[in-house]
Amino acid sequence: MGKSMKFTDLDQYLFGQGTNYEIYKKMGAHPTTYRRKKGVYFAVWAPNAQSVSVIGEFNGWDEEANPMKKVGPIGVYEVFVPGAKIGQLYKFFILGAHGEKLYKADPYANEAELRPGTASRITDITDYKWKDATWIKNREKFDEKVEPMAIYEVHPGSWMRHPGRDDDGFYSYRDLAKSLISYVKEMGYTHIELMGISEYPFDGSWGYQVTGYYAPTSRYGTPEDFAYLVNECHKNKIGVILDWVPAHFPKDAHGLVEFDGTATYEYADARKGEHPDWGTKIFDYSKNEVKNFLIGSALMWVENYHVDG
């Protein structure tokens, strides 16, 4: 593995070019074995941090227990934590450029704690057993200019509710696989367009102010439950399209805003970096690492969750 455990010189080079298209397999939290020990590999980009450590249920949220090592000049930090397990919550503790103490959710997390909690959750999204091979094969022949398309746009949190429940009565991804698919088929739609699936803190934003670009929102279940929904859609010959929001992000303290004590993901110039109507931050697309973060997210939904568009 060379000097670095996992984030290699080539990874750094491609990330710096904005073309590390499998970035989601390296950044974030990945259960693995290292030197014959089972645990979790963590990686995060914090170019102007003074130091970074990972804190979580595996170390009692101790800021000094698992310091991360900077691998090269681009500002990626990594660490392997033996004994950390799937299901445990974690955050990155960042000593910012000006000495700020920052407690950040993982930008590349594949699962998040249910709001109002703001931590990330260790998970493994690589082992889902897909059963949609026929759909995937037929998809290559699909010509949207010729073949009929009727898209049903749906916000999962308000389409239907279980009445009288304390938890907002949201339909889970698995509930939707039952009721939504049969409804859509009966009505003659070919595709479902899901609004607001990437993780977000505020219900009222309907998912248009995203903090977790690599995580299906935990409001409706686990990443595996979301994969199950897509799989069931495909088995029923229904395509799945996601609303994806690479324009701006909210200022929640655990999110991307001033991630390492400086404008990391957003424009430093407030005239470019603030969205006056929404009170949000705007991504700095001039940074290759930011472009890579967004492109990597889009590709992750397509490759890992078999999303159709």
PDB file of C-alpha atoms in Angstrom:
ATOM      1  CA  MET A   1       0.000   0.000   0.000  1.00  0.00           C
ATOM      2  CA  GLY A   2       3.028   2.331  -0.005  1.00  0.00           C
ATOM      3  CA  LYS A   3       3.114   5.359   2.299  1.00  0.00           C
ATOM      4  CA  SER A   4      -0.647   5.671   2.212  1.00  0.00           C
ATOM      5  CA  MET A   5      -3.022   2.932   3.300  1.00  0.00           C
ATOM      6  CA  LYS A   6      -5.600   3.485   0.636  1.00  0.00           C
ATOM      7  CA  PHE A   7      -5.567   7.001  -0.798  1.00  0.00           C
ATOM      8  CA  THR A   8      -2.669   6.504  -3.213  1.00  0.00           C
ATOM      9  CA  ASP A   9      -0.508   8.957  -5.152  1.00  0.00           C
ATOM     10  CA  LEU A  10      -2.656   8.215  -8.202  1.00  0.00           C
ATOM     11  CA  ASP A  11      -5.836   8.916  -6.215  1.00  0.00           C
ATOM     12  CA  GLN A  12      -4.403  12.260  -5.141  1.00  0.00           C
ATOM     13  CA  TYR A  13      -3.376  13.142  -8.674  1.00  0.00           C
ATOM     14  CA  LEU A  14      -6.817  12.294 -10.115  1.00  0.00           C
ATOM     15  CA  PHE A  15      -8.624  14.080  -7.254  1.00  0.00           C
ATOM     16  CA  GLY A  16      -6.511  17.172  -7.959  1.00  0.00           C
ATOM     17  CA  GLN A  17      -7.521  16.908 -11.626  1.00  0.00           C
ATOM     18  CA  GLY A  18     -11.192  16.435 -10.703  1.00  0.00           C
ATOM     19  CA  THR A  19     -11.304  13.045 -12.445  1.00  0.00           C
ATOM     20  CA  ASN A  20     -11.208  10.512  -9.589  1.00  0.00           C
ATOM     21  CA  TYR A  21     -14.538   9.031 -10.638  1.00  0.00           C
ATOM     22  CA  GLU A  22     -14.519   6.268  -8.036  1.00  0.00           C
ATOM     23  CA  ILE A  23     -13.820   8.718  -5.212  1.00  0.00           C
ATOM     24  CA  TYR A  24     -16.758   7.339  -3.198  1.00  0.00           C
ATOM     25  CA  LYS A  25     -14.889   4.041  -2.847  1.00  0.00           C
ATOM     26  CA  LYS A  26     -11.971   5.827  -1.135  1.00  0.00           C
ATOM     27  CA  MET A  27     -13.351   8.835   0.766  1.00  0.00           C
ATOM     28  CA  GLY A  28     -15.676   8.453   3.720  1.00  0.00           C
ATOM     29  CA  ALA A  29     -15.877   5.342   5.918  1.00  0.00           C
ATOM     30  CA  HIS A  30     -15.198   1.844   4.577  1.00  0.00           C
ATOM     31  CA  PRO A  31     -15.308  -1.371   6.621  1.00  0.00           C
ATOM     32  CA  THR A  32     -12.161  -3.348   5.740  1.00  0.00           C
ATOM     33  CA  THR A  33      -9.320  -5.482   7.093  1.00  0.00           C
ATOM     34  CA  TYR A  34      -5.853  -3.963   7.574  1.00  0.00           C
ATOM     35  CA  ARG A  35      -2.872  -5.841   8.950  1.00  0.00           C
ATOM     36  CA  ARG A  36      -5.185  -8.755   9.787  1.00  0.00           C
ATOM     37  CA  LYS A  37      -7.447  -6.584  11.932  1.00  0.00           C
ATOM     38  CA  LYS A  38     -11.083  -5.833  11.133  1.00  0.00           C
ATOM     39  CA  GLY A  39     -12.111  -2.219  11.346  1.00  0.00           C
ATOM     40  CA  VAL A  40     -12.968   0.860   9.316  1.00  0.00           C
ATOM     41  CA  TYR A  41     -10.856   3.012   7.007  1.00  0.00           C
ATOM     42  CA  PHE A  42     -11.709   6.742   7.107  1.00  0.00           C
ATOM     43  CA  ALA A  43     -10.644   9.465   4.658  1.00  0.00           C
ATOM     44  CA  VAL A  44     -11.575  13.151   4.464  1.00  0.00           C
ATOM     45  CA  TRP A  45     -10.456  16.227   2.517  1.00  0.00           C
ATOM     46  CA  ALA A  46      -9.595  19.209   4.744  1.00  0.00           C
ATOM     47  CA  PRO A  47      -6.799  21.128   2.968  1.00  0.00           C
ATOM     48  CA  ASN A  48      -6.393  23.980   5.466  1.00  0.00           C
ATOM     49  CA  ALA A  49      -6.958  22.090   8.713  1.00  0.00           C
ATOM     50  CA  GLN A  50      -4.282  22.170  11.408  1.00  0.00           C
ATOM     51  CA  SER A  51      -5.200  18.598  12.355  1.00  0.00           C
ATOM     52  CA  VAL A  52      -8.019  16.079  11.909  1.00  0.00           C
ATOM     53  CA  SER A  53      -9.158  13.110  13.980  1.00  0.00           C
ATOM     54  CA  VAL A  54     -12.126  10.777  13.759  1.00  0.00           C
ATOM     55  CA  ILE A  55     -14.487  10.603  16.738  1.00  0.00           C
ATOM     56  CA  GLY A  56     -17.370   8.214  17.284  1.00  0.00           C
ATOM     57  CA  GLU A  57     -19.066   5.480  19.247  1.00  0.00           C
ATOM     58  CA  PHE A  58     -15.973   3.293  18.778  1.00  0.00           C
ATOM     59  CA  ASN A  59     -13.744   5.654  20.825  1.00  0.00           C
ATOM     60  CA  GLY A  60     -16.189   7.419  23.155  1.00  0.00           C
ATOM     61  CA  TRP A  61     -16.038  10.544  20.948  1.00  0.00           C
ATOM     62  CA  ASP A  62     -12.472  11.111  22.180  1.00  0.00           C
ATOM     63  CA  GLU A  63     -10.820  13.854  20.096  1.00  0.00           C
ATOM     64  CA  GLU A  64      -7.317  12.468  20.655  1.00  0.00           C
ATOM     65  CA  ALA A  65      -7.948   8.717  20.290  1.00  0.00           C
ATOM     66  CA  ASN A  66      -7.694   8.396  16.492  1.00  0.00           C
ATOM     67  CA  PRO A  67      -5.675  11.185  14.852  1.00  0.00           C
ATOM     68  CA  MET A  68      -5.652  11.101  11.054  1.00  0.00           C
ATOM     69  CA  LYS A  69      -2.550  11.320   8.903  1.00  0.00           C
ATOM     70  CA  LYS A  70      -2.232  13.785   6.044  1.00  0.00           C
ATOM     71  CA  VAL A  71      -1.357  11.949   2.841  1.00  0.00           C
ATOM     72  CA  GLY A  72       0.379  14.392   0.545  1.00  0.00           C
ATOM     73  CA  PRO A  73      -0.088  18.084  -0.241  1.00  0.00           C
ATOM     74  CA  ILE A  74      -3.684  18.004  -1.510  1.00  0.00           C
ATOM     75  CA  GLY A  75      -5.045  17.806   2.043  1.00  0.00           C
ATOM     76  CA  VAL A  76      -6.602  14.341   2.295  1.00  0.00           C
ATOM     77  CA  TYR A  77      -6.393  12.763   5.759  1.00  0.00           C
ATOM     78  CA  GLU A  78      -6.785   9.051   6.467  1.00  0.00           C
ATOM     79  CA  VAL A  79      -6.794   6.586   9.358  1.00  0.00           C
ATOM     80  CA  PHE A  80      -7.687   2.953   9.987  1.00  0.00           C
ATOM     81  CA  VAL A  81      -9.604   2.331  13.225  1.00  0.00           C
ATOM     82  CA  PRO A  82      -9.472  -1.318  14.334  1.00  0.00           C
ATOM     83  CA  GLY A  83     -12.680  -2.498  15.988  1.00  0.00           C
ATOM     84  CA  ALA A  84     -14.922   0.229  14.519  1.00  0.00           C
ATOM     85  CA  LYS A  85     -18.099  -1.426  13.215  1.00  0.00           C
ATOM     86  CA  ILE A  86     -21.001  -1.043  10.811  1.00  0.00           C
ATOM     87  CA  GLY A  87     -23.853   0.839  12.484  1.00  0.00           C
ATOM     88  CA  GLN A  88     -21.682   3.058  14.690  1.00  0.00           C
ATOM     89  CA  LEU A  89     -21.984   6.849  14.539  1.00  0.00           C
ATOM     90  CA  TYR A  90     -18.990   9.106  13.821  1.00  0.00           C
ATOM     91  CA  LYS A  91     -17.850  12.627  12.918  1.00  0.00           C
ATOM     92  CA  PHE A  92     -14.588  14.300  12.005  1.00  0.00           C
ATOM     93  CA  PHE A  93     -13.028  16.570  14.628  1.00  0.00           C
ATOM     94  CA  ILE A  94     -11.180  19.284  12.746  1.00  0.00           C
ATOM     95  CA  LEU A  95      -8.850  21.844  14.258  1.00  0.00           C
ATOM     96  CA  GLY A  96      -9.472  24.564  11.711  1.00  0.00           C
ATOM     97  CA  ALA A  97      -7.085  26.923   9.953  1.00  0.00           C
ATOM     98  CA  HIS A  98      -7.589  29.578  12.662  1.00  0.00           C
ATOM     99  CA  GLY A  99      -7.743  27.163  15.600  1.00  0.00           C
ATOM    100  CA  GLU A 100     -11.532  26.613  15.453  1.00  0.00           C
ATOM    101  CA  LYS A 101     -12.844  23.337  16.864  1.00  0.00           C
ATOM    102  CA  LEU A 102     -15.160  21.891  14.230  1.00  0.00           C
ATOM    103  CA  TYR A 103     -17.327  18.780  14.537  1.00  0.00           C
ATOM    104  CA  LYS A 104     -18.231  17.785  10.991  1.00  0.00           C
ATOM    105  CA  ALA A 105     -20.373  15.057   9.497  1.00  0.00           C
ATOM    106  CA  ASP A 106     -18.605  13.102   6.765  1.00  0.00           C
ATOM    107  CA  PRO A 107     -19.215  14.739   3.331  1.00  0.00           C
ATOM    108  CA  TYR A 108     -18.798  11.301   1.721  1.00  0.00           C
ATOM    109  CA  ALA A 109     -20.856   9.347   4.297  1.00  0.00           C
ATOM    110  CA  ASN A 110     -23.101   6.652   2.826  1.00  0.00           C
ATOM    111  CA  GLU A 111     -25.566   6.882   5.712  1.00  0.00           C
ATOM    112  CA  ALA A 112     -26.520   9.588   8.214  1.00  0.00           C
ATOM    113  CA  GLU A 113     -28.024   9.591  11.686  1.00  0.00           C
ATOM    114  CA  LEU A 114     -31.765  10.301  11.669  1.00  0.00           C
ATOM    115  CA  ARG A 115     -32.402  13.990  12.154  1.00  0.00           C
ATOM    116  CA  PRO A 116     -32.294  15.924  14.448  1.00  0.00           C
ATOM    117  CA  GLY A 117     -29.056  13.942  15.022  1.00  0.00           C
ATOM    118  CA  THR A 118     -26.234  15.128  12.756  1.00  0.00           C
ATOM    119  CA  ALA A 119     -23.579  12.397  12.900  1.00  0.00           C
ATOM    120  CA  SER A 120     -22.635  10.038  10.075  1.00  0.00           C
ATOM    121  CA  ARG A 121     -23.146   6.274  10.327  1.00  0.00           C
ATOM    122  CA  ILE A 122     -20.711   3.555   9.236  1.00  0.00           C
ATOM    123  CA  THR A 123     -22.316   1.302   6.641  1.00  0.00           C
ATOM    124  CA  ASP A 124     -21.386  -0.970   3.747  1.00  0.00           C
ATOM    125  CA  ILE A 125     -23.184  -0.228   0.493  1.00  0.00           C
ATOM    126  CA  THR A 126     -21.221  -2.678  -1.651  1.00  0.00           C
ATOM    127  CA  ASP A 127     -22.932  -5.961  -0.850  1.00  0.00           C
ATOM    128  CA  TYR A 128     -26.537  -5.501  -2.004  1.00  0.00           C
ATOM    129  CA  LYS A 129     -27.729  -8.454  -4.097  1.00  0.00           C
ATOM    130  CA  TRP A 130     -29.297  -6.864  -7.185  1.00  0.00           C
ATOM    131  CA  LYS A 131     -31.916  -8.740  -9.189  1.00  0.00           C
ATOM    132  CA  ASP A 132     -32.500  -6.230 -12.000  1.00  0.00           C
ATOM    133  CA  ALA A 133     -30.155  -7.608 -14.696  1.00  0.00           C
ATOM    134  CA  THR A 134     -32.931  -7.773 -17.299  1.00  0.00           C
ATOM    135  CA  TRP A 135     -33.840  -4.112 -16.780  1.00  0.00           C
ATOM    136  CA  ILE A 136     -30.190  -3.015 -16.956  1.00  0.00           C
ATOM    137  CA  LYS A 137     -29.679  -4.978 -20.189  1.00  0.00           C
ATOM    138  CA  ASN A 138     -32.853  -3.589 -21.811  1.00  0.00           C
ATOM    139  CA  ARG A 139     -31.968  -0.064 -20.670  1.00  0.00           C
ATOM    140  CA  GLU A 140     -29.095   0.050 -23.178  1.00  0.00           C
ATOM    141  CA  LYS A 141     -31.593  -0.323 -26.037  1.00  0.00           C
ATOM    142  CA  PHE A 142     -34.022   2.267 -24.645  1.00  0.00           C
ATOM    143  CA  ASP A 143     -34.331   5.292 -26.949  1.00  0.00           C
ATOM    144  CA  GLU A 144     -35.982   8.191 -25.160  1.00  0.00           C
ATOM    145  CA  LYS A 145     -36.562  10.005 -28.490  1.00  0.00           C
ATOM    146  CA  VAL A 146     -38.792   7.187 -29.765  1.00  0.00           C
ATOM    147  CA  GLU A 147     -40.178   5.266 -26.809  1.00  0.00           C
ATOM    148  CA  PRO A 148     -42.961   6.647 -24.620  1.00  0.00           C
ATOM    149  CA  MET A 149     -42.026   8.151 -21.262  1.00  0.00           C
ATOM    150  CA  ALA A 150     -44.425   9.306 -18.577  1.00  0.00           C
ATOM    151  CA  ILE A 151     -42.695  10.465 -15.392  1.00  0.00           C
ATOM    152  CA  TYR A 152     -44.446  10.547 -12.027  1.00  0.00           C
ATOM    153  CA  GLU A 153     -42.675  13.038  -9.754  1.00  0.00           C
ATOM    154  CA  VAL A 154     -43.066  12.251  -6.073  1.00  0.00           C
ATOM    155  CA  HIS A 155     -41.842  13.634  -2.758  1.00  0.00           C
ATOM    156  CA  PRO A 156     -41.663  10.512  -0.559  1.00  0.00           C
ATOM    157  CA  GLY A 157     -42.237  12.458   2.667  1.00  0.00           C
ATOM    158  CA  SER A 158     -45.622  13.835   1.643  1.00  0.00           C
ATOM    159  CA  TRP A 159     -46.991  11.490  -1.036  1.00  0.00           C
ATOM    160  CA  MET A 160     -48.693   9.324   1.589  1.00  0.00           C
ATOM    161  CA  ARG A 161     -48.501   9.038   5.369  1.00  0.00           C
ATOM    162  CA  HIS A 162     -49.370   6.528   8.054  1.00  0.00           C
ATOM    163  CA  PRO A 163     -51.849   8.501  10.183  1.00  0.00           C
ATOM    164  CA  GLY A 164     -51.491   8.996  13.932  1.00  0.00           C
ATOM    165  CA  ARG A 165     -47.828   8.054  14.310  1.00  0.00           C
ATOM    166  CA  ASP A 166     -45.287  10.052  16.318  1.00  0.00           C
ATOM    167  CA  ASP A 167     -42.541   9.754  13.697  1.00  0.00           C
ATOM    168  CA  ASP A 168     -44.385  11.865  11.069  1.00  0.00           C
ATOM    169  CA  GLY A 169     -45.803   8.622   9.696  1.00  0.00           C
ATOM    170  CA  PHE A 170     -43.455   8.692   6.723  1.00  0.00           C
ATOM    171  CA  TYR A 171     -43.721   5.799   4.290  1.00  0.00           C
ATOM    172  CA  SER A 172     -40.438   3.907   4.321  1.00  0.00           C
ATOM    173  CA  TYR A 173     -38.546   2.976   1.150  1.00  0.00           C
ATOM    174  CA  ARG A 174     -40.011  -0.519   1.568  1.00  0.00           C
ATOM    175  CA  ASP A 175     -43.569   0.855   2.027  1.00  0.00           C
ATOM    176  CA  LEU A 176     -43.107   2.852  -1.160  1.00  0.00           C
ATOM    177  CA  ALA A 177     -41.920  -0.260  -2.998  1.00  0.00           C
ATOM    178  CA  LYS A 178     -45.345  -1.759  -2.248  1.00  0.00           C
ATOM    179  CA  SER A 179     -47.771   1.124  -2.631  1.00  0.00           C
ATOM    180  CA  LEU A 180     -46.031   3.542  -5.007  1.00  0.00           C
ATOM    181  CA  ILE A 181     -45.058   0.974  -7.640  1.00  0.00           C
ATOM    182  CA  SER A 182     -48.560  -0.492  -7.869  1.00  0.00           C
ATOM    183  CA  TYR A 183     -50.068   3.008  -8.119  1.00  0.00           C
ATOM    184  CA  VAL A 184     -47.624   4.115 -10.806  1.00  0.00           C
ATOM    185  CA  LYS A 185     -48.153   0.935 -12.844  1.00  0.00           C
ATOM    186  CA  GLU A 186     -51.933   1.273 -12.622  1.00  0.00           C
ATOM    187  CA  MET A 187     -51.726   4.889 -13.802  1.00  0.00           C
ATOM    188  CA  GLY A 188     -49.526   3.944 -16.759  1.00  0.00           C
ATOM    189  CA  TYR A 189     -46.321   5.772 -15.832  1.00  0.00           C
ATOM    190  CA  THR A 190     -42.939   4.491 -17.040  1.00  0.00           C
ATOM    191  CA  HIS A 191     -40.667   6.333 -14.586  1.00  0.00           C
ATOM    192  CA  ILE A 192     -40.708   7.631 -11.020  1.00  0.00           C
ATOM    193  CA  GLU A 193     -38.819  10.838 -10.254  1.00  0.00           C
ATOM    194  CA  LEU A 194     -37.940  11.004  -6.563  1.00  0.00           C
ATOM    195  CA  MET A 195     -37.548  14.425  -4.954  1.00  0.00           C
ATOM    196  CA  GLY A 196     -35.065  15.022  -2.160  1.00  0.00           C
ATOM    197  CA  ILE A 197     -33.413  11.642  -1.604  1.00  0.00           C
ATOM    198  CA  SER A 198     -29.886  12.824  -0.668  1.00  0.00           C
ATOM    199  CA  GLU A 199     -29.568  13.414   3.099  1.00  0.00           C
ATOM    200  CA  TYR A 200     -30.692  16.831   4.382  1.00  0.00           C
ATOM    201  CA  PRO A 201     -31.264  18.333   7.844  1.00  0.00           C
ATOM    202  CA  PHE A 202     -34.476  20.383   7.480  1.00  0.00           C
ATOM    203  CA  ASP A 203     -37.775  18.699   6.529  1.00  0.00           C
ATOM    204  CA  GLY A 204     -39.131  21.984   5.207  1.00  0.00           C
ATOM    205  CA  SER A 205     -36.487  22.133   2.471  1.00  0.00           C
ATOM    206  CA  TRP A 206     -38.016  18.978   0.901  1.00  0.00           C
ATOM    207  CA  GLY A 207     -34.477  17.764   0.324  1.00  0.00           C
ATOM    208  CA  TYR A 208     -33.277  20.747  -1.700  1.00  0.00           C
ATOM    209  CA  GLN A 209     -30.671  21.789   0.878  1.00  0.00           C
ATOM    210  CA  VAL A 210     -28.390  18.770   0.975  1.00  0.00           C
ATOM    211  CA  THR A 211     -25.758  17.860   3.578  1.00  0.00           C
ATOM    212  CA  GLY A 212     -25.192  14.239   2.486  1.00  0.00           C
ATOM    213  CA  TYR A 213     -24.525  13.932  -1.243  1.00  0.00           C
ATOM    214  CA  TYR A 214     -23.578  10.250  -0.918  1.00  0.00           C
ATOM    215  CA  ALA A 215     -26.345   9.086   1.449  1.00  0.00           C
ATOM    216  CA  PRO A 216     -30.023   8.304   0.883  1.00  0.00           C
ATOM    217  CA  THR A 217     -31.916  10.122   3.641  1.00  0.00           C
ATOM    218  CA  SER A 218     -32.413   8.003   6.751  1.00  0.00           C
ATOM    219  CA  ARG A 219     -35.965   9.389   7.180  1.00  0.00           C
ATOM    220  CA  TYR A 220     -37.296   6.519   5.091  1.00  0.00           C
ATOM    221  CA  GLY A 221     -34.863   3.741   6.005  1.00  0.00           C
ATOM    222  CA  THR A 222     -31.365   2.407   5.342  1.00  0.00           C
ATOM    223  CA  PRO A 223     -29.236   2.486   2.169  1.00  0.00           C
ATOM    224  CA  GLU A 224     -30.183  -1.172   1.680  1.00  0.00           C
ATOM    225  CA  ASP A 225     -33.889  -0.248   1.885  1.00  0.00           C
ATOM    226  CA  PHE A 226     -33.351   2.409  -0.794  1.00  0.00           C
ATOM    227  CA  ALA A 227     -31.551  -0.120  -3.027  1.00  0.00           C
ATOM    228  CA  TYR A 228     -34.511  -2.477  -2.488  1.00  0.00           C
ATOM    229  CA  LEU A 229     -36.922   0.236  -3.729  1.00  0.00           C
ATOM    230  CA  VAL A 230     -34.890   0.803  -6.928  1.00  0.00           C
ATOM    231  CA  ASN A 231     -34.561  -2.950  -7.445  1.00  0.00           C
ATOM    232  CA  GLU A 232     -38.335  -3.478  -7.088  1.00  0.00           C
ATOM    233  CA  CYS A 233     -39.046  -0.594  -9.494  1.00  0.00           C
ATOM    234  CA  HIS A 234     -36.759  -2.179 -12.086  1.00  0.00           C
ATOM    235  CA  LYS A 235     -38.288  -5.637 -11.602  1.00  0.00           C
ATOM    236  CA  ASN A 236     -41.639  -3.972 -12.370  1.00  0.00           C
ATOM    237  CA  LYS A 237     -40.229  -2.228 -15.463  1.00  0.00           C
ATOM    238  CA  ILE A 238     -40.320   1.215 -13.839  1.00  0.00           C
ATOM    239  CA  GLY A 239     -37.329   3.558 -14.247  1.00  0.00           C
ATOM    240  CA  VAL A 240     -36.025   5.676 -11.354  1.00  0.00           C
ATOM    241  CA  ILE A 241     -34.868   9.282 -11.762  1.00  0.00           C
ATOM    242  CA  LEU A 242     -33.480  11.379  -8.894  1.00  0.00           C
ATOM    243  CA  ASP A 243     -33.621  15.104  -8.300  1.00  0.00           C
ATOM    244  CA  TRP A 244     -29.986  15.993  -7.602  1.00  0.00           C
ATOM    245  CA  VAL A 245     -28.986  19.415  -6.269  1.00  0.00           C
ATOM    246  CA  PRO A 246     -25.408  20.474  -7.062  1.00  0.00           C
ATOM    247  CA  ALA A 247     -26.182  24.203  -6.890  1.00  0.00           C
ATOM    248  CA  HIS A 248     -25.991  25.116  -3.219  1.00  0.00           C
ATOM    249  CA  PHE A 249     -25.847  23.736   0.330  1.00  0.00           C
ATOM    250  CA  PRO A 250     -27.116  24.856   3.765  1.00  0.00           C
ATOM    251  CA  LYS A 251     -25.068  26.546   6.498  1.00  0.00           C
ATOM    252  CA  ASP A 252     -25.703  23.912   9.186  1.00  0.00           C
ATOM    253  CA  ALA A 253     -22.634  23.713  11.440  1.00  0.00           C
ATOM    254  CA  HIS A 254     -22.138  19.955  10.879  1.00  0.00           C
ATOM    255  CA  GLY A 255     -22.264  20.338   7.078  1.00  0.00           C
ATOM    256  CA  LEU A 256     -19.915  21.517   4.345  1.00  0.00           C
ATOM    257  CA  VAL A 257     -19.825  25.203   5.330  1.00  0.00           C
ATOM    258  CA  GLU A 258     -16.271  26.432   6.172  1.00  0.00           C
ATOM    259  CA  PHE A 259     -15.352  22.787   6.456  1.00  0.00           C
ATOM    260  CA  ASP A 260     -11.746  23.245   7.575  1.00  0.00           C
ATOM    261  CA  GLY A 261     -12.143  26.754   9.004  1.00  0.00           C
ATOM    262  CA  THR A 262     -11.923  28.285   5.516  1.00  0.00           C
ATOM    263  CA  ALA A 263     -14.179  28.346   2.466  1.00  0.00           C
ATOM    264  CA  THR A 264     -13.458  24.767   1.372  1.00  0.00           C
ATOM    265  CA  TYR A 265     -16.463  23.770  -0.730  1.00  0.00           C
ATOM    266  CA  GLU A 266     -17.921  27.267  -1.247  1.00  0.00           C
ATOM    267  CA  TYR A 267     -16.589  30.410  -2.958  1.00  0.00           C
ATOM    268  CA  ALA A 268     -14.536  32.496  -0.544  1.00  0.00           C
ATOM    269  CA  ASP A 269     -15.955  35.718  -2.023  1.00  0.00           C
ATOM    270  CA  ALA A 270     -19.372  36.238  -0.372  1.00  0.00           C
ATOM    271  CA  ARG A 271     -20.639  37.934  -3.536  1.00  0.00           C
ATOM    272  CA  LYS A 272     -20.297  34.571  -5.302  1.00  0.00           C
ATOM    273  CA  GLY A 273     -20.509  32.253  -2.318  1.00  0.00           C
ATOM    274  CA  GLU A 274     -23.855  33.262  -0.787  1.00  0.00           C
ATOM    275  CA  HIS A 275     -27.281  32.614  -2.258  1.00  0.00           C
ATOM    276  CA  PRO A 276     -29.283  35.634  -0.978  1.00  0.00           C
ATOM    277  CA  ASP A 277     -32.732  34.102  -1.599  1.00  0.00           C
ATOM    278  CA  TRP A 278     -32.076  30.830   0.165  1.00  0.00           C
ATOM    279  CA  GLY A 279     -29.501  31.736   2.836  1.00  0.00           C
ATOM    280  CA  THR A 280     -27.260  28.998   1.469  1.00  0.00           C
ATOM    281  CA  LYS A 281     -23.689  28.630   0.232  1.00  0.00           C
ATOM    282  CA  ILE A 282     -22.730  28.126  -3.412  1.00  0.00           C
ATOM    283  CA  PHE A 283     -20.193  25.527  -4.502  1.00  0.00           C
ATOM    284  CA  ASP A 284     -16.847  26.807  -5.813  1.00  0.00           C
ATOM    285  CA  TYR A 285     -16.795  25.015  -9.168  1.00  0.00           C
ATOM    286  CA  SER A 286     -13.319  26.386  -9.931  1.00  0.00           C
ATOM    287  CA  LYS A 287     -11.850  23.852  -7.484  1.00  0.00           C
ATOM    288  CA  ASN A 288     -11.246  20.462  -9.063  1.00  0.00           C
ATOM    289  CA  GLU A 289     -11.768  18.687  -5.729  1.00  0.00           C
ATOM    290  CA  VAL A 290     -15.231  20.265  -5.429  1.00  0.00           C
ATOM    291  CA  LYS A 291     -16.112  19.295  -8.997  1.00  0.00           C
ATOM    292  CA  ASN A 292     -14.871  15.783  -8.237  1.00  0.00           C
ATOM    293  CA  PHE A 293     -17.025  15.654  -5.082  1.00  0.00           C
ATOM    294  CA  LEU A 294     -20.159  16.483  -7.101  1.00  0.00           C
ATOM    295  CA  ILE A 295     -19.413  14.348 -10.172  1.00  0.00           C
ATOM    296  CA  GLY A 296     -18.531  11.470  -7.833  1.00  0.00           C
ATOM    297  CA  SER A 297     -21.902  11.836  -6.115  1.00  0.00           C
ATOM    298  CA  ALA A 298     -23.845  11.695  -9.406  1.00  0.00           C
ATOM    299  CA  LEU A 299     -21.864   8.626 -10.500  1.00  0.00           C
ATOM    300  CA  MET A 300     -22.364   6.924  -7.135  1.00  0.00           C
ATOM    301  CA  TRP A 301     -26.167   7.086  -7.477  1.00  0.00           C
ATOM    302  CA  VAL A 302     -25.981   5.707 -11.007  1.00  0.00           C
ATOM    303  CA  GLU A 303     -23.356   3.004 -10.444  1.00  0.00           C
ATOM    304  CA  ASN A 304     -24.061   1.922  -6.900  1.00  0.00           C
ATOM    305  CA  TYR A 305     -27.852   2.351  -6.787  1.00  0.00           C
ATOM    306  CA  HIS A 306     -28.621   1.579 -10.460  1.00  0.00           C
ATOM    307  CA  VAL A 307     -30.496   4.892 -10.799  1.00  0.00           C
ATOM    308  CA  ASP A 308     -31.550   5.601 -14.397  1.00  0.00           C
ATOM    309  CA  GLY A 309     -31.039   9.365 -14.538  1.00  0.00           C
TER     310      GLY A 309
END
